[in-house]
CSV table of C-alpha atoms in Angstrom, one decimal:
chain,number,residue,atom,x,y,z
R,206,MET,CA,51.0,-10.3,26.9
R,207,LYS,CA,51.1,-6.8,25.6
R,208,ILE,CA,47.8,-4.8,25.3
R,209,SER,CA,48.4,-4.4,21.5
R,210,GLN,CA,48.6,-8.2,21.1
R,211,ARG,CA,45.5,-8.7,23.1
R,212,PHE,CA,43.6,-6.2,21.1
R,213,SER,CA,44.7,-7.9,17.8
R,214,ILE,CA,43.5,-11.2,19.1
R,215,LEU,CA,40.2,-9.8,20.1
R,216,VAL,CA,39.7,-8.1,16.7
R,217,PHE,CA,40.7,-11.3,14.9
R,218,ALA,CA,38.2,-13.4,17.0
R,219,LEU,CA,35.5,-10.9,16.3
R,220,PHE,CA,36.2,-11.0,12.6
R,221,LEU,CA,36.1,-14.8,12.6
R,222,PHE,CA,32.9,-14.8,14.5
R,223,THR,CA,31.1,-12.5,12.0
R,224,GLN,CA,32.3,-14.5,9.1
R,225,LEU,CA,31.1,-17.7,10.6
R,226,ASP,CA,27.7,-16.0,11.2
R,227,ALA,CA,27.6,-14.9,7.6
R,228,GLU,CA,28.4,-18.4,6.3
R,229,ALA,CA,25.7,-19.8,8.6
R,230,GLN,CA,23.1,-17.4,7.3
R,231,ASN,CA,24.1,-18.0,3.8
R,232,ASP,CA,23.5,-21.8,4.3
R,233,ASN,CA,20.1,-21.3,6.0
R,234,ARG,CA,17.1,-22.2,4.0
R,235,SER,CA,14.3,-20.2,5.7
R,236,PHE,CA,13.9,-16.4,6.2
R,237,PHE,CA,11.2,-14.8,8.2
R,238,SER,CA,10.8,-11.0,8.3
R,239,VAL,CA,8.4,-8.2,9.3
R,240,THR,CA,8.6,-4.9,7.5
R,241,ALA,CA,6.7,-1.6,7.4
R,242,GLY,CA,7.0,1.6,5.5
R,243,TYR,CA,5.7,4.1,2.9
R,244,SER,CA,3.0,3.4,0.3
R,245,LEU,CA,2.0,5.1,-2.9
R,246,PRO,CA,-1.0,4.4,-5.2
R,247,VAL,CA,-0.5,3.2,-8.7
R,248,GLY,CA,-2.9,3.0,-11.7
R,249,GLU,CA,-6.3,4.7,-12.0
R,250,LEU,CA,-6.5,5.4,-8.3
R,251,ALA,CA,-3.7,7.9,-8.6
R,252,ARG,CA,-4.8,9.7,-11.9
R,253,GLU,CA,-7.6,12.3,-12.0
R,254,LYS,CA,-10.4,11.7,-14.4
R,255,LEU,CA,-13.6,13.7,-14.8
R,256,ASN,CA,-16.9,12.0,-13.7
R,257,ASP,CA,-15.0,9.2,-12.0
R,258,PRO,CA,-15.3,9.4,-8.2
R,259,PHE,CA,-12.3,7.1,-7.7
R,260,ALA,CA,-9.8,8.6,-10.0
R,261,GLY,CA,-7.2,10.7,-8.2
R,262,LEU,CA,-9.0,9.9,-4.9
R,263,THR,CA,-6.1,7.9,-3.3
R,264,GLY,CA,-3.0,9.5,-1.7
R,265,SER,CA,0.1,8.2,0.1
R,266,GLY,CA,-0.1,6.0,3.1
R,267,TYR,CA,1.6,3.3,5.1
R,268,TYR,CA,1.8,-0.5,5.1
R,269,GLY,CA,2.9,-3.5,7.2
R,270,GLN,CA,4.0,-6.8,5.6
R,271,VAL,CA,5.1,-10.3,6.8
R,272,ASN,CA,7.4,-12.4,4.7
R,273,TYR,CA,8.6,-16.0,4.6
R,274,ASP,CA,11.2,-17.1,2.1
R,275,PHE,CA,12.2,-20.8,1.6
R,276,ARG,CA,15.3,-21.7,-0.4
R,277,ILE,CA,14.9,-24.8,-2.5
R,278,ALA,CA,18.3,-24.4,-3.9
R,279,ARG,CA,21.1,-21.9,-3.1
R,280,TRP,CA,19.8,-19.4,-5.7
R,281,PHE,CA,16.1,-20.3,-6.1
R,282,GLY,CA,13.1,-20.7,-3.8
R,283,LEU,CA,9.6,-19.5,-2.9
R,284,LYS,CA,8.3,-16.4,-1.2
R,285,PHE,CA,5.1,-16.1,0.8
R,286,SER,CA,3.9,-12.7,2.0
R,287,GLY,CA,0.9,-11.0,3.5
R,288,SER,CA,0.4,-7.2,3.5
R,289,MET,CA,-2.0,-4.5,4.7
R,290,ASN,CA,-2.1,-1.0,3.2
R,291,LYS,CA,-3.9,2.1,4.4
R,292,ASN,CA,-3.7,5.1,2.1
R,293,THR,CA,-5.1,8.6,2.7
R,294,THR,CA,-8.2,9.8,0.7
R,295,ARG,CA,-7.9,13.0,-1.2
R,296,PRO,CA,-11.5,14.4,-1.4
R,297,GLN,CA,-10.9,16.9,-4.1
R,298,PRO,CA,-12.2,14.8,-7.0
R,299,ILE,CA,-15.5,14.3,-5.0
R,300,VAL,CA,-15.6,18.1,-4.3
R,301,ASP,CA,-15.2,18.8,-8.1
R,302,ILE,CA,-18.0,16.4,-9.0
R,303,ALA,CA,-20.3,17.7,-6.3
R,304,ASP,CA,-19.6,21.4,-7.3
R,305,LEU,CA,-20.8,20.6,-10.9
R,306,ARG,CA,-24.0,18.9,-9.7
R,307,VAL,CA,-24.7,21.7,-7.2
R,308,GLU,CA,-24.4,24.3,-10.0
R,309,GLU,CA,-26.8,22.3,-12.2
R,310,ILE,CA,-29.4,22.2,-9.3
R,311,LYS,CA,-29.1,25.8,-8.1
R,312,GLY,CA,-31.4,27.1,-10.8
R,313,PHE,CA,-34.2,24.8,-9.9
R,314,ILE,CA,-34.2,26.0,-6.2
R,315,ASN,CA,-33.6,29.7,-6.8
R,316,GLU,CA,-30.2,29.7,-5.0
R,317,THR,CA,-27.6,32.2,-6.2
R,318,THR,CA,-25.1,32.3,-3.4
R,319,SER,CA,-21.8,30.4,-3.2
R,320,HIS,CA,-21.2,27.5,-0.9
R,321,THR,CA,-18.4,25.9,1.3
R,322,TRP,CA,-17.7,22.3,2.3
R,323,ASP,CA,-17.2,20.4,5.6
R,324,THR,CA,-15.6,17.0,4.6
R,325,LYS,CA,-15.0,13.7,6.4
R,326,VAL,CA,-13.2,10.8,4.8
R,327,SER,CA,-12.0,7.3,5.8
R,328,ARG,CA,-8.9,5.5,4.4
R,329,TRP,CA,-8.4,3.3,1.4
R,330,LYS,CA,-7.5,-0.4,2.3
R,331,PHE,CA,-5.4,-2.7,0.0
R,332,ASN,CA,-4.7,-6.1,1.5
R,333,ALA,CA,-2.9,-9.0,-0.2
R,334,ILE,CA,-1.8,-12.6,0.4
R,335,MET,CA,0.8,-13.5,-2.2
R,336,ALA,CA,3.1,-16.4,-3.2
R,337,GLY,CA,5.6,-17.0,-5.9
R,338,PRO,CA,9.1,-17.9,-7.0
R,339,ALA,CA,12.2,-16.1,-5.8
R,340,ILE,CA,15.9,-15.9,-6.7
R,341,PHE,CA,18.7,-15.3,-4.2
R,342,LEU,CA,22.2,-13.7,-4.9
R,343,ASN,CA,24.8,-13.7,-2.3
R,344,PHE,CA,27.5,-10.9,-2.2
R,345,GLY,CA,29.7,-11.8,0.8
R,346,ARG,CA,27.6,-11.0,3.9
R,347,VAL,CA,24.8,-9.4,1.9
R,348,GLN,CA,22.0,-11.2,0.2
R,349,LEU,CA,19.8,-9.8,-2.6
R,350,GLU,CA,16.4,-11.4,-3.3
R,351,GLY,CA,14.0,-10.8,-6.2
R,352,HIS,CA,10.5,-12.2,-6.8
R,353,VAL,CA,7.2,-12.4,-8.8
R,354,GLN,CA,4.0,-13.4,-7.1
R,355,GLY,CA,0.3,-14.0,-7.5
R,356,GLY,CA,-2.5,-14.3,-5.0
R,357,TYR,CA,-5.5,-12.9,-3.3
R,358,VAL,CA,-6.2,-9.1,-3.2
R,359,LYS,CA,-8.9,-7.2,-1.5
R,360,VAL,CA,-9.5,-3.5,-2.1
R,361,THR,CA,-11.9,-1.4,0.0
R,362,SER,CA,-12.7,2.1,-1.0
R,363,PRO,CA,-13.3,4.9,1.5
R,364,THR,CA,-16.4,6.6,2.8
R,365,VAL,CA,-16.7,10.2,1.9
R,366,ASP,CA,-19.3,12.5,3.6
R,367,MET,CA,-19.6,16.2,2.8
R,368,VAL,CA,-21.9,18.9,4.2
R,369,GLY,CA,-22.2,22.0,2.1
R,370,THR,CA,-23.5,25.3,3.3
R,371,PHE,CA,-24.8,28.2,1.1
R,372,GLN,CA,-24.0,31.8,2.3
R,373,SER,CA,-27.8,32.4,2.3
R,374,GLY,CA,-28.1,29.8,5.1
R,375,GLU,CA,-30.7,27.8,3.2
R,376,ASN,CA,-30.7,24.5,1.2
R,377,GLN,CA,-28.2,22.4,3.0
R,378,ILE,CA,-26.1,20.2,0.7
R,379,LEU,CA,-25.4,16.5,1.5
R,380,VAL,CA,-22.9,14.5,-0.4
R,381,HIS,CA,-22.1,10.8,0.2
R,382,LEU,CA,-19.8,8.3,-1.3
R,383,SER,CA,-20.4,4.8,0.1
R,384,PRO,CA,-17.5,2.4,0.5
R,385,ALA,CA,-17.1,-0.4,-1.9
R,386,SER,CA,-15.2,-3.6,-1.6
R,387,THR,CA,-13.9,-5.9,-4.2
R,388,SER,CA,-11.6,-9.0,-4.2
R,389,GLY,CA,-9.9,-11.2,-6.7
R,390,PHE,CA,-6.6,-12.3,-8.2
R,391,GLY,CA,-3.6,-10.0,-8.1
R,392,VAL,CA,-0.1,-9.9,-9.1
R,393,GLY,CA,3.1,-8.6,-7.5
R,394,ALA,CA,6.9,-8.1,-7.9
R,395,GLY,CA,9.7,-6.8,-5.8
R,396,ALA,CA,13.1,-7.1,-4.4
R,397,SER,CA,14.7,-7.1,-0.9
R,398,LEU,CA,18.1,-6.7,0.7
R,399,ARG,CA,19.3,-8.6,3.7
R,400,LEU,CA,22.1,-7.2,5.8
R,401,PRO,CA,23.2,-9.5,8.7
R,402,ILE,CA,23.3,-7.9,12.2
R,403,ALA,CA,24.3,-10.7,14.5
R,404,GLY,CA,23.7,-14.5,14.4
R,405,PRO,CA,20.4,-15.2,12.5
R,406,LEU,CA,19.2,-11.6,12.9
R,407,TYR,CA,19.2,-9.4,9.8
R,408,PHE,CA,18.2,-5.9,8.7
R,409,HIS,CA,15.6,-6.1,5.9
R,410,LEU,CA,15.1,-3.5,3.1
R,411,SER,CA,12.3,-4.2,0.6
R,412,GLY,CA,10.3,-2.7,-2.3
R,413,ASP,CA,7.1,-4.2,-3.7
R,414,PHE,CA,4.5,-3.5,-6.4
R,415,LEU,CA,1.1,-5.1,-6.0
R,416,ALA,CA,-1.9,-4.7,-8.4
R,417,THR,CA,-5.2,-6.1,-9.4
R,418,GLU,CA,-8.1,-5.4,-11.8
R,419,ALA,CA,-10.8,-4.2,-9.4
R,420,GLU,CA,-14.4,-4.4,-10.3
R,421,LEU,CA,-16.6,-1.7,-8.8
R,422,LYS,CA,-20.3,-2.1,-8.6
R,423,ASN,CA,-23.1,0.4,-7.9
R,424,VAL,CA,-20.7,3.2,-6.7
R,425,ALA,CA,-21.9,6.7,-7.0
R,426,VAL,CA,-21.4,10.2,-5.6
R,427,ASN,CA,-24.9,11.0,-4.3
R,428,VAL,CA,-25.8,14.7,-4.0
R,429,ARG,CA,-28.8,16.2,-2.2
R,430,VAL,CA,-29.5,19.9,-2.2
R,431,GLY,CA,-32.3,21.1,0.0
R,432,ASN,CA,-35.6,19.3,-1.0
R,433,TYR,CA,-34.5,18.7,-4.5
R,434,PRO,CA,-34.4,14.9,-5.3
R,435,GLU,CA,-31.1,13.2,-4.7
R,436,VAL,CA,-28.8,12.9,-7.7
R,437,GLY,CA,-26.5,10.0,-8.2
R,438,ILE,CA,-25.0,8.0,-11.2
R,439,PRO,CA,-23.9,4.5,-10.4
R,440,ILE,CA,-20.6,3.2,-11.7
R,441,ASN,CA,-20.2,-0.5,-12.7
R,442,GLU,CA,-16.8,-1.1,-14.2
R,443,LYS,CA,-13.3,-2.7,-13.9
R,444,ARG,CA,-10.1,-0.8,-13.5
R,445,PHE,CA,-6.4,-1.4,-12.8
R,446,VAL,CA,-5.4,-0.4,-9.2
R,447,GLY,CA,-2.3,-1.0,-7.2
R,448,VAL,CA,0.2,0.2,-4.7
R,449,ALA,CA,4.0,0.6,-4.6
R,450,ASN,CA,5.5,-0.1,-1.2
R,451,ILE,CA,9.0,0.6,0.2
R,452,GLY,CA,10.1,-0.1,3.8
R,453,ALA,CA,12.4,-1.7,6.3
R,454,GLY,CA,12.3,-4.1,9.1
R,455,LEU,CA,14.0,-7.1,10.9
R,456,GLY,CA,14.2,-10.7,10.1
R,457,ILE,CA,15.7,-14.0,11.3
R,458,SER,CA,17.1,-16.9,9.2
R,459,PHE,CA,17.0,-20.5,10.2
């Protein structure tokens, strides 16, 4: 048998194998995947707002997510997911609020020099367990999935600690924002793309939006300048907060 004929047979066998793999995956009812990627804040966490210690405080970050999809029919099913987000903290909104309060206090302590800040912050955390209906569209070997979800969301704000120093070397400034945690019902929506690799293994691309109305209680930026009494105004209110996630990972169908 000529080499060209053997090569043609090998190519045909490989093509047939991949087609059978694709058909098998399209007939599978369950899909399990793990993804990770880039996260951005959405809502009031991302917008700056004067006298609000949380507005504009959240930056980009990363997330990890576990997904399980079950097809009830060829085009319809359920999606279950659990995700953990960690986003950076941008301290500038706290610095702006602290600067205003320091300027108000300076006159009472006879301080006229400028000051600088040393800042330490932790990360925001946004965790969710969600479930909801999903639709599935097959395009040859590629599968597109879309979903809406509802479930449990827990948001934990960061700790912010700042130490300020006047050029005079007197009247140390201490600023503290305590962490706050709130949980409740959240909503989500998103889509994913499945690209078969071999057998039940596939490459998974996903994008998700998760949000909740968080209720913050007794949260304040506390400022102490020298021996002057500590200044802090507590916040008790609800606000819309969320994250937009985009990432990739691997999955298996069965």
